[in-house]
CSV table of C-alpha atoms in Angstrom, one decimal:
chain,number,residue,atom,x,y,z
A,279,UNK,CA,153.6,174.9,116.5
A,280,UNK,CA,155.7,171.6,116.2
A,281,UNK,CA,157.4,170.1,119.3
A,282,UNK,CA,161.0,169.1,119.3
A,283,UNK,CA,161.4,165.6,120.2
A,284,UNK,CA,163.8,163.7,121.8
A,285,UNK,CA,164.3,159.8,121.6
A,286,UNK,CA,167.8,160.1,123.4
A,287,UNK,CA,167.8,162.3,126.7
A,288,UNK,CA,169.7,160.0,128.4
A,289,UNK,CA,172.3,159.3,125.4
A,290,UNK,CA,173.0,156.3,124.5
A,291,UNK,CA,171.7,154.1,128.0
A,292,UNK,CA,168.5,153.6,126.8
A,293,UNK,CA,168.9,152.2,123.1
A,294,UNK,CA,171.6,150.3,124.9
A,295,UNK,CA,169.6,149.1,127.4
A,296,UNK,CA,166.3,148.3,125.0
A,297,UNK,CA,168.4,146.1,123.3
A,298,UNK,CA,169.8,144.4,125.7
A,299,UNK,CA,166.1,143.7,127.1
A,300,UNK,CA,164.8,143.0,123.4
A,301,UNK,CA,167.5,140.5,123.1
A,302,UNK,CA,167.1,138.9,126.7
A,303,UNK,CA,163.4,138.2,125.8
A,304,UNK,CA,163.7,137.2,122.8
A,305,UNK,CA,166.3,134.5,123.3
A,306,UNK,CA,164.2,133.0,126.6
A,307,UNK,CA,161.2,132.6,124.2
A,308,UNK,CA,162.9,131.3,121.2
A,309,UNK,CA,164.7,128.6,123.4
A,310,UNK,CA,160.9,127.7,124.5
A,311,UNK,CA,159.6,127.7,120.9
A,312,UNK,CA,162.8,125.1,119.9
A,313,UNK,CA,162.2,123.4,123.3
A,314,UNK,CA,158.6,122.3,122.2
A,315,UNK,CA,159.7,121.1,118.4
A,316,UNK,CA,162.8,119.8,119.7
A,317,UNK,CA,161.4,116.9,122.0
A,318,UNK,CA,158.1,115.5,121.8
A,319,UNK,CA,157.7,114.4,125.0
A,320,UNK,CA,158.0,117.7,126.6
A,321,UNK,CA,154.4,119.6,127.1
A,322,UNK,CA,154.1,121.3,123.9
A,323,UNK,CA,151.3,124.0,125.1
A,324,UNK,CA,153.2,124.6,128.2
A,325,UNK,CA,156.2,125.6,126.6
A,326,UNK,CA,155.0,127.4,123.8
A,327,UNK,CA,152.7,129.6,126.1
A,328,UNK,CA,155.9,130.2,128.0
A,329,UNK,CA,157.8,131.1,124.8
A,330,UNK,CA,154.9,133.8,123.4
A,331,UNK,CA,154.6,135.5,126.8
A,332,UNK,CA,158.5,136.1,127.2
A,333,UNK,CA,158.7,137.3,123.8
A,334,UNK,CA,155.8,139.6,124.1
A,335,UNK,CA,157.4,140.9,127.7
A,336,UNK,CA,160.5,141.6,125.7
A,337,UNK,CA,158.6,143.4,123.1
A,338,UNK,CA,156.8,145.5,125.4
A,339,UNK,CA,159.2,145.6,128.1
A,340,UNK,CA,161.5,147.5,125.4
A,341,UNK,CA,159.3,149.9,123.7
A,342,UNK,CA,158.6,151.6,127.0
A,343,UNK,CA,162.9,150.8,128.3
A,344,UNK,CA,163.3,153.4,125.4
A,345,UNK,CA,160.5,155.6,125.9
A,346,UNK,CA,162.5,156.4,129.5
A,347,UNK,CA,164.8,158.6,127.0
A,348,UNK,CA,161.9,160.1,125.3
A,349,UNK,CA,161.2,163.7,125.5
A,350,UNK,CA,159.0,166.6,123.6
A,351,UNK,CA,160.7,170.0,124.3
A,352,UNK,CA,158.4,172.3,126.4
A,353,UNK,CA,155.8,170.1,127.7
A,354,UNK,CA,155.2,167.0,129.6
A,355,UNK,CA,153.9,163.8,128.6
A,356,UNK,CA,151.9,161.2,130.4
A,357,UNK,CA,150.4,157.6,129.5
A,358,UNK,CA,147.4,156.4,129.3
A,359,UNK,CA,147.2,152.9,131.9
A,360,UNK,CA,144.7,151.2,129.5
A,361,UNK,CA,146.1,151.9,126.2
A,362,UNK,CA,149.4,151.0,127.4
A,363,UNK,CA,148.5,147.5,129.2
A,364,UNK,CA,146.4,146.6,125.6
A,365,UNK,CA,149.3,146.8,124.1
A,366,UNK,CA,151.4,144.0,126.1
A,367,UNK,CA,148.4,141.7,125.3
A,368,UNK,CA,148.2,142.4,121.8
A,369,UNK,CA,151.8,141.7,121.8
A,370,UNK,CA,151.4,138.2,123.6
A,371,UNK,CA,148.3,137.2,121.4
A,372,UNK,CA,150.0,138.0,118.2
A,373,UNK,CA,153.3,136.1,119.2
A,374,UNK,CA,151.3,133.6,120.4
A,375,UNK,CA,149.3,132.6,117.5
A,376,UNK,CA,152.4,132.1,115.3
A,377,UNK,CA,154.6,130.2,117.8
A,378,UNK,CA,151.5,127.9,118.6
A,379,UNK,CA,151.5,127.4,114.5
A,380,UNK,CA,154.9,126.8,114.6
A,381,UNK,CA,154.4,124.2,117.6
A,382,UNK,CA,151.5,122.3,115.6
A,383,UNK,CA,151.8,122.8,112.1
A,384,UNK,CA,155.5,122.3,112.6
A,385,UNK,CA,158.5,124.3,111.5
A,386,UNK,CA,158.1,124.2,107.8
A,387,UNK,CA,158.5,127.4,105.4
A,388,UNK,CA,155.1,128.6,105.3
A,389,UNK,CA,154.5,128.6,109.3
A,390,UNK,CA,157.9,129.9,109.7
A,391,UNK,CA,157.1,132.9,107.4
A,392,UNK,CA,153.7,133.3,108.7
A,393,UNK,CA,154.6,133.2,111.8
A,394,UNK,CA,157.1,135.7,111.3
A,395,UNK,CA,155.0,138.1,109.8
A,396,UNK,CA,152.7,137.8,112.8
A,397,UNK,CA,155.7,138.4,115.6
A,398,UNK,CA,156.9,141.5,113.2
A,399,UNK,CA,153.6,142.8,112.8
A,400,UNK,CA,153.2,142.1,117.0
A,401,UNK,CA,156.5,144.4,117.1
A,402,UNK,CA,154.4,146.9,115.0
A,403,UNK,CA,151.4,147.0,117.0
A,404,UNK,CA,153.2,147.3,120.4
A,405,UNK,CA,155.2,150.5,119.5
A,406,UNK,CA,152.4,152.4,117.8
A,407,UNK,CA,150.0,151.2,120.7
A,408,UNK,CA,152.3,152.1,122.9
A,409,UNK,CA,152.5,155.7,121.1
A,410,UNK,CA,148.9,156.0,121.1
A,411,UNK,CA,149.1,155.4,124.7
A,412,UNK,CA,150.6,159.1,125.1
A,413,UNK,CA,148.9,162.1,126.6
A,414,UNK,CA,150.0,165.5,125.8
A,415,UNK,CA,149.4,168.7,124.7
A,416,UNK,CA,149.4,168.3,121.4
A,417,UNK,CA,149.1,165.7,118.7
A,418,UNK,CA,151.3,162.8,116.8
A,419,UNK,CA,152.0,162.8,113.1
A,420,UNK,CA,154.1,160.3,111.3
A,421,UNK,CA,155.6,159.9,107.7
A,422,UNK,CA,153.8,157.2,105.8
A,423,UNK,CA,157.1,156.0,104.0
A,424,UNK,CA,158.8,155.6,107.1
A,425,UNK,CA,156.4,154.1,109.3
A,426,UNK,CA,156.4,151.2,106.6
A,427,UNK,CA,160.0,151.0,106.7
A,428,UNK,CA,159.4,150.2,110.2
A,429,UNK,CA,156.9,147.4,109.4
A,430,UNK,CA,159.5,145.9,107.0
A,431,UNK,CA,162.4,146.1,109.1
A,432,UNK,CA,160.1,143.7,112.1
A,433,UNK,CA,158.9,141.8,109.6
A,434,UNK,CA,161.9,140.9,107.8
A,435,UNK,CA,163.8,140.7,111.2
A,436,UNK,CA,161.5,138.9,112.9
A,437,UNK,CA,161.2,136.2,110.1
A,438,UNK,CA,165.2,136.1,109.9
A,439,UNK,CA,164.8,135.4,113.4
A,440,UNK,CA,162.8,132.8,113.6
A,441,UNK,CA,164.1,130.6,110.9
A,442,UNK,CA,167.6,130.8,112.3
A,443,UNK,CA,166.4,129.6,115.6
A,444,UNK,CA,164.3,126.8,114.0
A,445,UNK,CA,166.5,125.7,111.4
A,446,UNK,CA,170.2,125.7,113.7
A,447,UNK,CA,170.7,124.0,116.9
A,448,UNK,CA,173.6,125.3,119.2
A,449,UNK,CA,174.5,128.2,120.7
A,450,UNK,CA,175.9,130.2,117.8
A,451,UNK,CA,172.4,129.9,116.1
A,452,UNK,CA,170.7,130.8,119.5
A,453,UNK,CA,172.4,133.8,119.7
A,454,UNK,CA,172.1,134.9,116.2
A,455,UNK,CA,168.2,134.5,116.5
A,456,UNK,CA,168.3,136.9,119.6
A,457,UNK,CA,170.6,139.4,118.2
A,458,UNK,CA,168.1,139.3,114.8
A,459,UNK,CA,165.0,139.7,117.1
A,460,UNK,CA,166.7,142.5,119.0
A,461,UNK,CA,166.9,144.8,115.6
A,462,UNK,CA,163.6,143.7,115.0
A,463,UNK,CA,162.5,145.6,118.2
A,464,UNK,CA,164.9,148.2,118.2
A,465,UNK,CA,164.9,148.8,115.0
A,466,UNK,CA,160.9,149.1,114.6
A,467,UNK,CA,161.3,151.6,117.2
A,468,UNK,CA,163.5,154.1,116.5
A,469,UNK,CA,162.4,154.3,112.8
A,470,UNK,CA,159.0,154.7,114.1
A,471,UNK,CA,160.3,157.4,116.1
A,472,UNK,CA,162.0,159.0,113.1
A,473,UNK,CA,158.8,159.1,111.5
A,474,UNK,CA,157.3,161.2,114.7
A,475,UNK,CA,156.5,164.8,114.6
A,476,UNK,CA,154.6,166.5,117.2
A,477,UNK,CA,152.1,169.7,116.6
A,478,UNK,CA,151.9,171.3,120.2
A,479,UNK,CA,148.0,173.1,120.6
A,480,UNK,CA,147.1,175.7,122.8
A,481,UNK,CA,149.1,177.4,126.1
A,482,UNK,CA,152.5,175.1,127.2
A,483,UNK,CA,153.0,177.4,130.5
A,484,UNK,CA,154.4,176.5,133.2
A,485,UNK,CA,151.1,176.7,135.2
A,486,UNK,CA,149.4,174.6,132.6
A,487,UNK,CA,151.7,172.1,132.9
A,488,UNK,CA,151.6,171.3,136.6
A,489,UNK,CA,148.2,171.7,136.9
A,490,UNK,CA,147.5,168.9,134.4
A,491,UNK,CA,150.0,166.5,134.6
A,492,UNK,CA,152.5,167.4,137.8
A,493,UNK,CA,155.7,167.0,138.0
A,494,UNK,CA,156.2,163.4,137.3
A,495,UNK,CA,159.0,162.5,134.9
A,496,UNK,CA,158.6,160.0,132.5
A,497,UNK,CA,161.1,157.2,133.6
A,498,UNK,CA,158.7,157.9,137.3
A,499,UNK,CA,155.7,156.7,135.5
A,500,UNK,CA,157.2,154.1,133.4
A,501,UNK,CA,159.1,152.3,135.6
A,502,UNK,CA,156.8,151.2,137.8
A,503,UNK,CA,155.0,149.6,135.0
A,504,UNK,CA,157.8,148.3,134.2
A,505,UNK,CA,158.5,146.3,137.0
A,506,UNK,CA,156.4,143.0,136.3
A,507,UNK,CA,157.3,142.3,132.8
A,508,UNK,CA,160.7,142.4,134.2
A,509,UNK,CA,160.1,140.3,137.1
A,510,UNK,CA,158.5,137.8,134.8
A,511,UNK,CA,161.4,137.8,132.6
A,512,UNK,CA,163.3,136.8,135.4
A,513,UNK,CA,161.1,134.0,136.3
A,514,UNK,CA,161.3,132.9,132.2
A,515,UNK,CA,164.9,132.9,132.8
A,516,UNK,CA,165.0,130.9,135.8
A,517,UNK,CA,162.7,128.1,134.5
A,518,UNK,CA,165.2,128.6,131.1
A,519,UNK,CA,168.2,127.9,132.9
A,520,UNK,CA,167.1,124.8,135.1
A,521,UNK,CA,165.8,123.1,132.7
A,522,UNK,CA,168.7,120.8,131.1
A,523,UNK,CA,167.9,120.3,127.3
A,524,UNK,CA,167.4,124.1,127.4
A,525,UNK,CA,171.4,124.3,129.0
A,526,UNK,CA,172.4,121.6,126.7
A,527,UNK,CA,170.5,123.0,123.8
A,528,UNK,CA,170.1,119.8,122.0
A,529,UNK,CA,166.5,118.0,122.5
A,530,UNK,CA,167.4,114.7,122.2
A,531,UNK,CA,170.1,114.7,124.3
A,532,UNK,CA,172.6,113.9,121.9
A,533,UNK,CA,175.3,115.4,123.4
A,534,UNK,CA,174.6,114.5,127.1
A,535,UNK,CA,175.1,110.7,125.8
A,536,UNK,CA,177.4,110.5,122.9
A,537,UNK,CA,176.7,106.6,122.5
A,538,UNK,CA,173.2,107.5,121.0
A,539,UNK,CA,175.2,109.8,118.0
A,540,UNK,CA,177.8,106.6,117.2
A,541,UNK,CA,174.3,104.2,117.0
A,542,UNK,CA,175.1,102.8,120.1
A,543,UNK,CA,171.9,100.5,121.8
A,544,UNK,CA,171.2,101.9,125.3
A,545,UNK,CA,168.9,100.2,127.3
A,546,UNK,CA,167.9,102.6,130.4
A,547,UNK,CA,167.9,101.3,133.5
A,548,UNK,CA,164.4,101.2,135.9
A,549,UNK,CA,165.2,103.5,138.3
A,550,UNK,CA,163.2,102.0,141.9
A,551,UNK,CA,161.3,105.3,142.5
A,552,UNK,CA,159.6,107.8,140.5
A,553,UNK,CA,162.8,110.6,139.0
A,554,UNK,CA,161.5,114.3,139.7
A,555,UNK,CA,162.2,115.9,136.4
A,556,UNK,CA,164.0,119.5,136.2
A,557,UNK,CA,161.8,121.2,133.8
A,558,UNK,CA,158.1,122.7,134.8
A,559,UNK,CA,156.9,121.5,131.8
A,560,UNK,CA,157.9,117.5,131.2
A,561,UNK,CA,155.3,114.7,131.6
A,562,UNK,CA,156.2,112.7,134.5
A,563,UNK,CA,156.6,108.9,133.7
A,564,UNK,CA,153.2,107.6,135.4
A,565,UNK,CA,154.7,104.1,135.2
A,566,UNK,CA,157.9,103.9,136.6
A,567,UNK,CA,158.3,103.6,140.5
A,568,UNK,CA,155.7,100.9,140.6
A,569,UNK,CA,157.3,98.0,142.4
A,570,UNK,CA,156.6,94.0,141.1
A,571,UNK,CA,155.5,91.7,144.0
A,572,UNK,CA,157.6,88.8,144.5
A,573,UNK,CA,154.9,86.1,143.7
A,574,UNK,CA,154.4,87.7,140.5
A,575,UNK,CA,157.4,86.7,139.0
């Protein structure tokens, strides 16, 4: 017997609110992904770990956002802890190996396509791990042609994505790269959700029901698990906003000093004591602070 499923219980709150999260994440990372190619005095590893992690929050954090809304007609479903926590990691790994590409190898076509492909394909492997990750009376089918219409709209979005935020400075760009990275994740989603049908097996009583999974409703299981990627989002966005080439969104500072655009010298003044930097992640200067004795001069 085939299930009737539901992607929208709640209307239109949680596609709204998945792509609001998708977005979120995905700009916090990207801004840490320009951040590390943007100035090279800034700790490269540090802000590139930061920038895979928040984008693979955001991924993960908005797959299971829109499985809130998600319903089968008739039965209950449940999640399996393991299968669902593998899939956050897989989603951090993947994002990870392309930004750190990007970081190193630099942001020319071929790491900028590859590493596309990899945060698409992360996109991919999220949402059906996180599909896997259900437990239910029954089992999952999916449409071939569809499910690859999925894999091409994260990959192509992803890519999109990532050039814009590469290529443009400002906040127009910015944006645009976050708004592409959110249909990537939205988009994978739903179409993989359109290529969902359900064969229901065996009794879907009442008394079979309660018995085997309760009465917990999905958003009651999910949002707990919910609650640290979100939290760590926050944190992201903390760091993100504190830090002021990330506010400025120019590395070098350009518009902070306009002298240095019109070729300008500057010669920086010594400060007498060590400056505490604003970002986590910058080098401190090791050799200013240090005081010349008199005789020395």
């Amino acid at each position: 017997m085939q299930g009737t499923v539901d992607g929208f219980a709640f209307g239109a709150v949680t596609p709204a609110a998945s792509y609001l999260v998708a977005c979120v994440g995905s700009a916090l990372g990207l801004r840490c992904v320009v951040r590390s190619l943007s100035n090279r005095q800034s700790w490269k590893p540090g802000w590139l770990a930061l920038g895979a992690a928040t984008i693979g929050c955001g991924i993960w954090t908005m797959h299971f956002v829109a499985m809130v809304g998600f319903r089968i007609q008739g039965i209950p479903i449940d999640y399996d802890s393991r299968l669902t926590s593998l899939g956050l990691v897989v989603a951090i790994v993947m994002v990870g190996i392309g930004v750190f590409a990007v970081g190193y190898r630099g942001a020319t076509p071929v790491t900028l396509t590859a590493a596309g492909i990899l945060t698409g394909l992360a996109v991919v492997a999220t949402h059906y791990t996180g599909m896997a990750a259900l437990q239910l009376n029954g089992s999952l089918e999916y449409d071939s042609l569809t499910v690859a219409a999925s894999v091409l709209i994260a990959v192509a979005a992803a890519t999109a994505a990532l050039w814009t935020a590469a290529s443009y400075r400002g906040f127009p760009a910015a944006l645009g790269a976050s708004l592409l990275m959110g249909v990537a994740l939205t988009g994978t989603h739903y179409t993989g959700m359109a290529a969902l049908s359900v064969h229901l097996r065996g009794a879907t009583d009442a008394s079979y029901m309660t018995g085997m999974y309760g009465n917990a409703s999905p958003a009651s299981i999910l949002l707990p698990m919910l609650i640290g990627p979100v939290v760590f989002l926050i944190l992201a966005g903390v760091v993100v906003m504190f830090d002021p080439q990330l506010v400025l969104g120019d590395g070098d500072w350009s518009r902070a000093n306009p002298r240095r655009r019109r070729g300008t010298a500057v010669v920086p003044q010594r400060p007498a004591h060590t400056p505490q930097t604003a970002s986590l992640f910058e080098p401190r200067d090791q050799g200013v602070g240090r005081h010349t004795s008199p005789r020395g001069r």
